[in-house]
């Protein structure tokens, strides 16, 4: 039997034990993982060094190298992350609804694990510990398929996790790493419906599209964010500049950063100049529509493709619009359903925007950067869903669960 | 542009209007549909006659013909179904959660439509009116792909629905029928992610598997039910016989009917004989395991394939098991995660079974036939989900919705 099938089968078996494990036991396992990561920083760093040297030899870009590299501090951050998960409430067993039917049948809707979650991710090895901890807490088995570039690091981390599981009496197979990182095997994993309940891809647009296109296992689509800030004619100038700047520059490489600023044509030339100066000061390249260039001629010209681009760096597109309706229409056409913001003092415009824009998170006078499980108060995040099925927006522990109906009676039959 | 793309695009556009339509307007549309179906029974029956004649000429089986045929009564049942949906509460706009963050941001989690729902279904033309009504009430556009055998009937029904929509000022394209029923076009529909938010296949196992295997649009998997009734050693004999009989015979062709009876070996020969006599009286063929045959030799012998078979007729497999654990293990291996029942007076066994069996609905002393949106009190049903993502078990109006987060602040930026 291939590694894939063997580990898939083992995960499905372990899911039963894990789904019935007490909160206390799961927390004990998480503590053992945190302790294990702390105690084993030397072998983990040694394994990581192998990955980094291989990546350097392959002329990997500095950005990807940075994601790959582990340090004492980054291992400590993983430990902190795992410990935080211990503190979170266990969502399992919650009675979500409970009612009696006229025929005397009692119906309880009870929160249960999803089962086995396949997680497909790119370079960052910290995802390994992070995903394992979140799955474990929610009674799910984690079936991890990391990047081949991080294979040694991931193996070292999973070894620690599995030893911790064993030490508390839980099956080591509750968290497994697929070591065969060939594309062929990866694609087989996407169709392993007999053992996997859900797939969560975490990474760039290419990875996510590949998973969505090829998976037969249900997918939780995460992450692509072509986000907009619409500055209404009634926007308070300082607030609008601050929000636009924060949404673009506070961390430009992430999915909730803004990519296009839509500005009402009557916001005022002075305000517009202030916005552009502020962006320039922060080294943001502005790609402007032709109407903007009529006012401020020394900007780069945007073309049609800019409206659809997730730059993920210090570049922003800028378009003047005639109305809140035109802003919404632009977002309808180009937005990816992630995070969309209106800055305005006009409550009616705000209400219209919040109601009509179809996105996971819609904002009034707040930076789009808050679309995040921690900022939402979930205490954890496995990703940000941009689909409408199951979960939308930041996914915390609850979003890693399903439910079942328990019906109890006294011999009721259907007539 | 092909019919598929043109109608897909129109659906996406209509989704915006429909998602913002008031409950009052949607109910007005539903009433107009009900009235239209009543008023147009003659053209609908004439269209249906064409389908039926074509099906007869193609030597279609009596069972499928029965599903295809419309009568005055069946049209009246559709009208009643649509009217029932008017009475149900509109789930949209519900504030599912509302809280303030320490930084002053107010977060509301609000129920919204899914958008455009693709429904792929087999012969029954009544699904056309039914699905249209449920989608409409929940602010979703219905993109219908019915069976080619029911094309004329479906066209006639959709014509009435679209006239009703237009009459109240809603876009006719909120409910559309794909008239090109070629397999090639159908498969393109499964990957039309730009216009469809969700797919719901309704029909036999073959249809559902095909959709799951080929769709890139998220799927709500419905319907396959290999259900079990486990009769524990502590089962009250009369109750156990009644439940087994009801679960098998009350309507054998549906997904929540029982397919295998698991009987504890110590339940008693007398009780077992009573069970088998009762099944025989109702013309149920029993396919028994070798251990049962040692006691009651004149039964047909079951083989391995019987445990995995969804008979959907008056046949049942019967297996003796040594314990509740063995029953759970059998269900783990062969069950389809639909509906599973234990009959017992032993609370500990019941608790174990209800906790450990992984299915949409688990029953104690109740027939599996109750897994149904109406029996659950939802007032409607679009299907029964056997997957764990989004919705599990009967899906009513709420299960046809998603949510979005609305964040309101006073200029908050992230530091």
GROMACS .gro file of C-alpha atoms in nm, chain B residues 43-287:
model
  245
  458UNK     CA    1  -5.052   2.363  -2.069
  459UNK     CA    2  -4.839   2.196  -1.799
  460UNK     CA    3  -5.025   1.867  -1.838
  461UNK     CA    4  -5.003   1.897  -2.218
  462UNK     CA    5  -4.627   1.946  -2.198
  463UNK     CA    6  -4.599   1.656  -1.957
  464UNK     CA    7  -4.794   1.437  -2.198
  465UNK     CA    8  -4.523   1.497  -2.461
  466UNK     CA    9  -4.255   1.386  -2.215
  467UNK     CA   10  -4.454   1.080  -2.111
  468UNK     CA   11  -4.520   0.973  -2.470
  469UNK     CA   12  -4.156   1.010  -2.558
  470UNK     CA   13  -4.059   0.809  -2.248
  471UNK     CA   14  -4.310   0.535  -2.334
  472UNK     CA   15  -4.176   0.517  -2.689
  473UNK     CA   16  -3.828   0.471  -2.540
  474UNK     CA   17  -3.954   0.178  -2.327
  475UNK     CA   18  -3.891   0.362  -2.002
  476UNK     CA   19  -3.952   0.152  -1.689
  477UNK     CA   20  -4.282   0.183  -1.505
  478UNK     CA   21  -4.105   0.319  -1.196
  479UNK     CA   22  -3.945   0.608  -1.386
  480UNK     CA   23  -4.265   0.673  -1.579
  481UNK     CA   24  -4.446   0.704  -1.248
  482UNK     CA   25  -4.202   0.971  -1.134
  483UNK     CA   26  -4.238   1.158  -1.460
  484UNK     CA   27  -4.618   1.166  -1.485
  485UNK     CA   28  -4.802   1.476  -1.368
  486UNK     CA   29  -5.170   1.475  -1.280
  487UNK     CA   30  -5.413   1.743  -1.163
  488UNK     CA   31  -5.347   1.616  -0.813
  489UNK     CA   32  -4.970   1.636  -0.846
  490UNK     CA   33  -4.993   1.992  -0.976
  491UNK     CA   34  -5.218   2.072  -0.681
  492UNK     CA   35  -4.952   1.922  -0.451
  493UNK     CA   36  -4.691   2.153  -0.606
  494UNK     CA   37  -4.921   2.450  -0.543
  495UNK     CA   38  -4.963   2.342  -0.181
  496UNK     CA   39  -4.585   2.304  -0.149
  497UNK     CA   40  -4.522   2.656  -0.278
  498UNK     CA   41  -4.788   2.799  -0.047
  499UNK     CA   42  -4.627   2.626   0.250
  500UNK     CA   43  -4.301   2.804   0.174
  501UNK     CA   44  -4.482   3.140   0.197
  502UNK     CA   45  -4.570   3.056   0.558
  503UNK     CA   46  -4.210   2.988   0.659
  504UNK     CA   47  -3.999   3.257   0.825
  505UNK     CA   48  -3.748   3.433   0.599
  506UNK     CA   49  -3.405   3.342   0.741
  507UNK     CA   50  -3.225   3.634   0.573
  508UNK     CA   51  -3.102   3.930   0.773
  509UNK     CA   52  -3.090   3.737   1.100
  510UNK     CA   53  -2.812   3.873   1.321
  511UNK     CA   54  -2.649   3.543   1.413
  512UNK     CA   55  -2.395   3.705   1.644
  513UNK     CA   56  -2.323   4.063   1.747
  514UNK     CA   57  -2.040   4.184   1.967
  515UNK     CA   58  -1.798   4.469   2.030
  516UNK     CA   59  -1.423   4.428   2.025
  517UNK     CA   60  -1.201   4.603   2.283
  518UNK     CA   61  -1.086   4.846   2.010
  519UNK     CA   62  -1.446   4.962   1.961
  520UNK     CA   63  -1.518   4.778   1.637
  521UNK     CA   64  -1.872   4.637   1.629
  522UNK     CA   65  -1.897   4.299   1.456
  523UNK     CA   66  -2.228   4.159   1.330
  524UNK     CA   67  -2.256   3.816   1.172
  525UNK     CA   68  -2.555   3.840   0.939
  526UNK     CA   69  -2.736   3.570   0.744
  527UNK     CA   70  -2.723   3.624   0.365
  528UNK     CA   71  -2.813   3.413   0.059
  529UNK     CA   72  -2.568   3.169  -0.096
  530UNK     CA   73  -2.616   3.340  -0.433
  531UNK     CA   74  -2.679   3.115  -0.733
  532UNK     CA   75  -2.764   2.753  -0.658
  533UNK     CA   76  -2.728   2.496  -0.934
  534UNK     CA   77  -2.971   2.209  -0.889
  535UNK     CA   78  -2.921   1.894  -1.092
  536UNK     CA   79  -3.204   1.647  -1.066
  537UNK     CA   80  -3.369   1.348  -1.219
  538UNK     CA   81  -3.713   1.268  -1.355
  539UNK     CA   82  -3.961   1.424  -1.110
  540UNK     CA   83  -4.087   1.755  -1.256
  541UNK     CA   84  -4.227   1.862  -0.918
  542UNK     CA   85  -3.868   1.929  -0.805
  543UNK     CA   86  -3.872   2.222  -1.047
  544UNK     CA   87  -4.141   2.415  -0.857
  545UNK     CA   88  -4.020   2.294  -0.521
  546UNK     CA   89  -3.655   2.397  -0.568
  547UNK     CA   90  -3.753   2.728  -0.726
  548UNK     CA   91  -3.971   2.814  -0.427
  549UNK     CA   92  -3.707   2.727  -0.167
  550UNK     CA   93  -3.435   2.919  -0.350
  551UNK     CA   94  -3.661   3.219  -0.401
  552UNK     CA   95  -3.760   3.239  -0.034
  553UNK     CA   96  -3.393   3.235   0.069
  554UNK     CA   97  -3.295   3.507  -0.181
  555UNK     CA   98  -3.105   3.265  -0.403
  556UNK     CA   99  -3.126   3.226  -0.777
  557UNK     CA  100  -3.215   2.876  -0.895
  558UNK     CA  101  -3.021   2.746  -1.191
  559UNK     CA  102  -3.205   2.425  -1.278
  560UNK     CA  103  -3.075   2.134  -1.481
  561UNK     CA  104  -3.350   1.874  -1.493
  562UNK     CA  105  -3.363   1.545  -1.674
  563UNK     CA  106  -3.394   1.548  -2.053
  564UNK     CA  107  -3.688   1.310  -2.012
  565UNK     CA  108  -3.881   1.582  -1.826
  566UNK     CA  109  -3.773   1.874  -2.045
  567UNK     CA  110  -4.114   1.980  -2.176
  568UNK     CA  111  -4.274   1.957  -1.832
  569UNK     CA  112  -3.991   2.155  -1.676
  570UNK     CA  113  -4.006   2.421  -1.945
  571UNK     CA  114  -4.379   2.462  -1.889
  572UNK     CA  115  -4.336   2.494  -1.512
  573UNK     CA  116  -4.044   2.739  -1.540
  574UNK     CA  117  -4.245   2.949  -1.785
  575UNK     CA  118  -4.515   2.987  -1.520
  576UNK     CA  119  -4.254   3.066  -1.252
  577UNK     CA  120  -4.085   3.330  -1.467
  578UNK     CA  121  -4.415   3.496  -1.556
  579UNK     CA  122  -4.495   3.511  -1.186
  580UNK     CA  123  -4.155   3.668  -1.109
  581UNK     CA  124  -4.202   3.929  -1.378
  582UNK     CA  125  -4.555   4.005  -1.259
  583UNK     CA  126  -4.424   4.119  -0.919
  584UNK     CA  127  -4.124   4.305  -1.059
  585UNK     CA  128  -3.853   4.049  -0.985
  586UNK     CA  129  -3.612   3.936  -1.259
  587UNK     CA  130  -3.740   3.632  -1.452
  588UNK     CA  131  -3.379   3.512  -1.458
  589UNK     CA  132  -3.395   3.442  -1.083
  590UNK     CA  133  -3.522   3.097  -1.185
  591UNK     CA  134  -3.388   2.948  -1.505
  592UNK     CA  135  -3.389   2.608  -1.669
  593UNK     CA  136  -3.095   2.484  -1.872
  594UNK     CA  137  -3.264   2.346  -2.182
  595UNK     CA  138  -2.946   2.205  -2.334
  596UNK     CA  139  -2.941   1.875  -2.146
  597UNK     CA  140  -2.639   1.726  -2.324
  598UNK     CA  141  -2.385   1.562  -2.094
  599UNK     CA  142  -2.112   1.788  -2.228
  600UNK     CA  143  -2.299   2.104  -2.128
  601UNK     CA  144  -2.398   1.953  -1.797
  602UNK     CA  145  -2.031   1.887  -1.720
  603UNK     CA  146  -1.944   2.246  -1.812
  604UNK     CA  147  -2.208   2.359  -1.565
  605UNK     CA  148  -2.030   2.166  -1.288
  606UNK     CA  149  -1.726   2.387  -1.340
  607UNK     CA  150  -1.899   2.722  -1.392
  608UNK     CA  151  -1.747   2.872  -1.074
  609UNK     CA  152  -1.775   3.228  -1.204
  610UNK     CA  153  -2.155   3.217  -1.191
  611UNK     CA  154  -2.254   2.936  -0.953
  612UNK     CA  155  -2.195   2.942  -0.578
  613UNK     CA  156  -2.317   2.593  -0.490
  614UNK     CA  157  -2.438   2.276  -0.660
  615UNK     CA  158  -2.701   2.044  -0.516
  616UNK     CA  159  -2.746   1.713  -0.699
  617UNK     CA  160  -3.074   1.537  -0.629
  618UNK     CA  161  -3.114   1.184  -0.756
  619UNK     CA  162  -2.960   0.840  -0.755
  620UNK     CA  163  -2.611   0.739  -0.646
  621UNK     CA  164  -2.476   0.753  -1.001
  622UNK     CA  165  -2.579   1.116  -1.052
  623UNK     CA  166  -2.443   1.224  -0.714
  624UNK     CA  167  -2.109   1.050  -0.763
  625UNK     CA  168  -2.073   1.203  -1.107
  626UNK     CA  169  -2.133   1.553  -0.971
  627UNK     CA  170  -1.896   1.509  -0.675
  628UNK     CA  171  -1.626   1.371  -0.902
  629UNK     CA  172  -1.649   1.635  -1.173
  630UNK     CA  173  -1.757   1.957  -1.004
  631UNK     CA  174  -1.524   2.242  -0.917
  632UNK     CA  175  -1.818   2.443  -0.782
  633UNK     CA  176  -1.873   2.352  -0.413
  634UNK     CA  177  -2.123   2.065  -0.381
  635UNK     CA  178  -2.380   1.981  -0.118
  636UNK     CA  179  -2.380   1.603  -0.139
  637UNK     CA  180  -2.719   1.450  -0.074
  638UNK     CA  181  -2.900   1.136  -0.033
  639UNK     CA  182  -2.716   0.805  -0.038
  640UNK     CA  183  -2.836   0.608   0.262
  641UNK     CA  184  -2.708   0.270   0.368
  642UNK     CA  185  -2.888   0.285   0.702
  643UNK     CA  186  -2.886   0.036   0.990
  644UNK     CA  187  -3.112  -0.054   1.279
  645UNK     CA  188  -2.919  -0.221   1.560
  646UNK     CA  189  -3.136  -0.432   1.790
  647UNK     CA  190  -2.951  -0.458   2.117
  648UNK     CA  191  -2.975  -0.752   2.356
  649UNK     CA  192  -3.172  -0.516   2.581
  650UNK     CA  193  -3.419  -0.417   2.309
  651UNK     CA  194  -3.788  -0.440   2.394
  652UNK     CA  195  -3.905  -0.703   2.139
  653UNK     CA  196  -4.228  -0.541   2.016
  654UNK     CA  197  -4.067  -0.198   1.983
  655UNK     CA  198  -3.770  -0.345   1.796
  656UNK     CA  199  -3.992  -0.534   1.551
  657UNK     CA  200  -4.209  -0.227   1.493
  658UNK     CA  201  -3.911   0.001   1.429
  659UNK     CA  202  -3.733  -0.247   1.200
  660UNK     CA  203  -4.052  -0.304   1.004
  661UNK     CA  204  -4.133   0.065   0.975
  662UNK     CA  205  -3.780   0.156   0.874
  663UNK     CA  206  -3.783  -0.109   0.601
  664UNK     CA  207  -4.136  -0.112   0.467
  665UNK     CA  208  -4.305   0.223   0.523
  666UNK     CA  209  -4.139   0.356   0.205
  667UNK     CA  210  -3.859   0.126   0.094
  668UNK     CA  211  -3.737   0.336  -0.202
  669UNK     CA  212  -3.608   0.631   0.000
  670UNK     CA  213  -3.269   0.710   0.147
  671UNK     CA  214  -3.368   0.690   0.515
  672UNK     CA  215  -3.510   0.338   0.482
  673UNK     CA  216  -3.309   0.069   0.662
  674UNK     CA  217  -3.094  -0.167   0.454
  675UNK     CA  218  -2.924  -0.385   0.717
  676UNK     CA  219  -3.058  -0.505   1.052
  677UNK     CA  220  -2.789  -0.577   1.310
  678UNK     CA  221  -2.919  -0.800   1.587
  679UNK     CA  222  -2.742  -0.882   1.913
  680UNK     CA  223  -2.686  -1.258   1.933
  681UNK     CA  224  -2.843  -1.269   2.281
  682UNK     CA  225  -3.163  -1.086   2.192
  683UNK     CA  226  -3.329  -1.428   2.188
  684UNK     CA  227  -3.439  -1.682   1.928
  685UNK     CA  228  -3.806  -1.618   1.998
  686UNK     CA  229  -3.771  -1.246   1.931
  687UNK     CA  230  -3.563  -1.312   1.621
  688UNK     CA  231  -3.829  -1.546   1.487
  689UNK     CA  232  -4.095  -1.285   1.556
  690UNK     CA  233  -3.891  -1.027   1.364
  691UNK     CA  234  -3.845  -1.254   1.065
  692UNK     CA  235  -4.210  -1.355   1.057
  693UNK     CA  236  -4.312  -0.991   1.064
  694UNK     CA  237  -4.075  -0.913   0.777
  695UNK     CA  238  -4.200  -1.211   0.579
  696UNK     CA  239  -4.559  -1.104   0.631
  697UNK     CA  240  -4.472  -0.771   0.471
  698UNK     CA  241  -4.306  -0.955   0.178
  699UNK     CA  242  -3.956  -0.845   0.281
  700UNK     CA  243  -3.679  -1.073   0.153
  701UNK     CA  244  -3.424  -1.134   0.428
  702UNK     CA  245  -3.061  -1.200   0.338
   0.00000   0.00000   0.00000
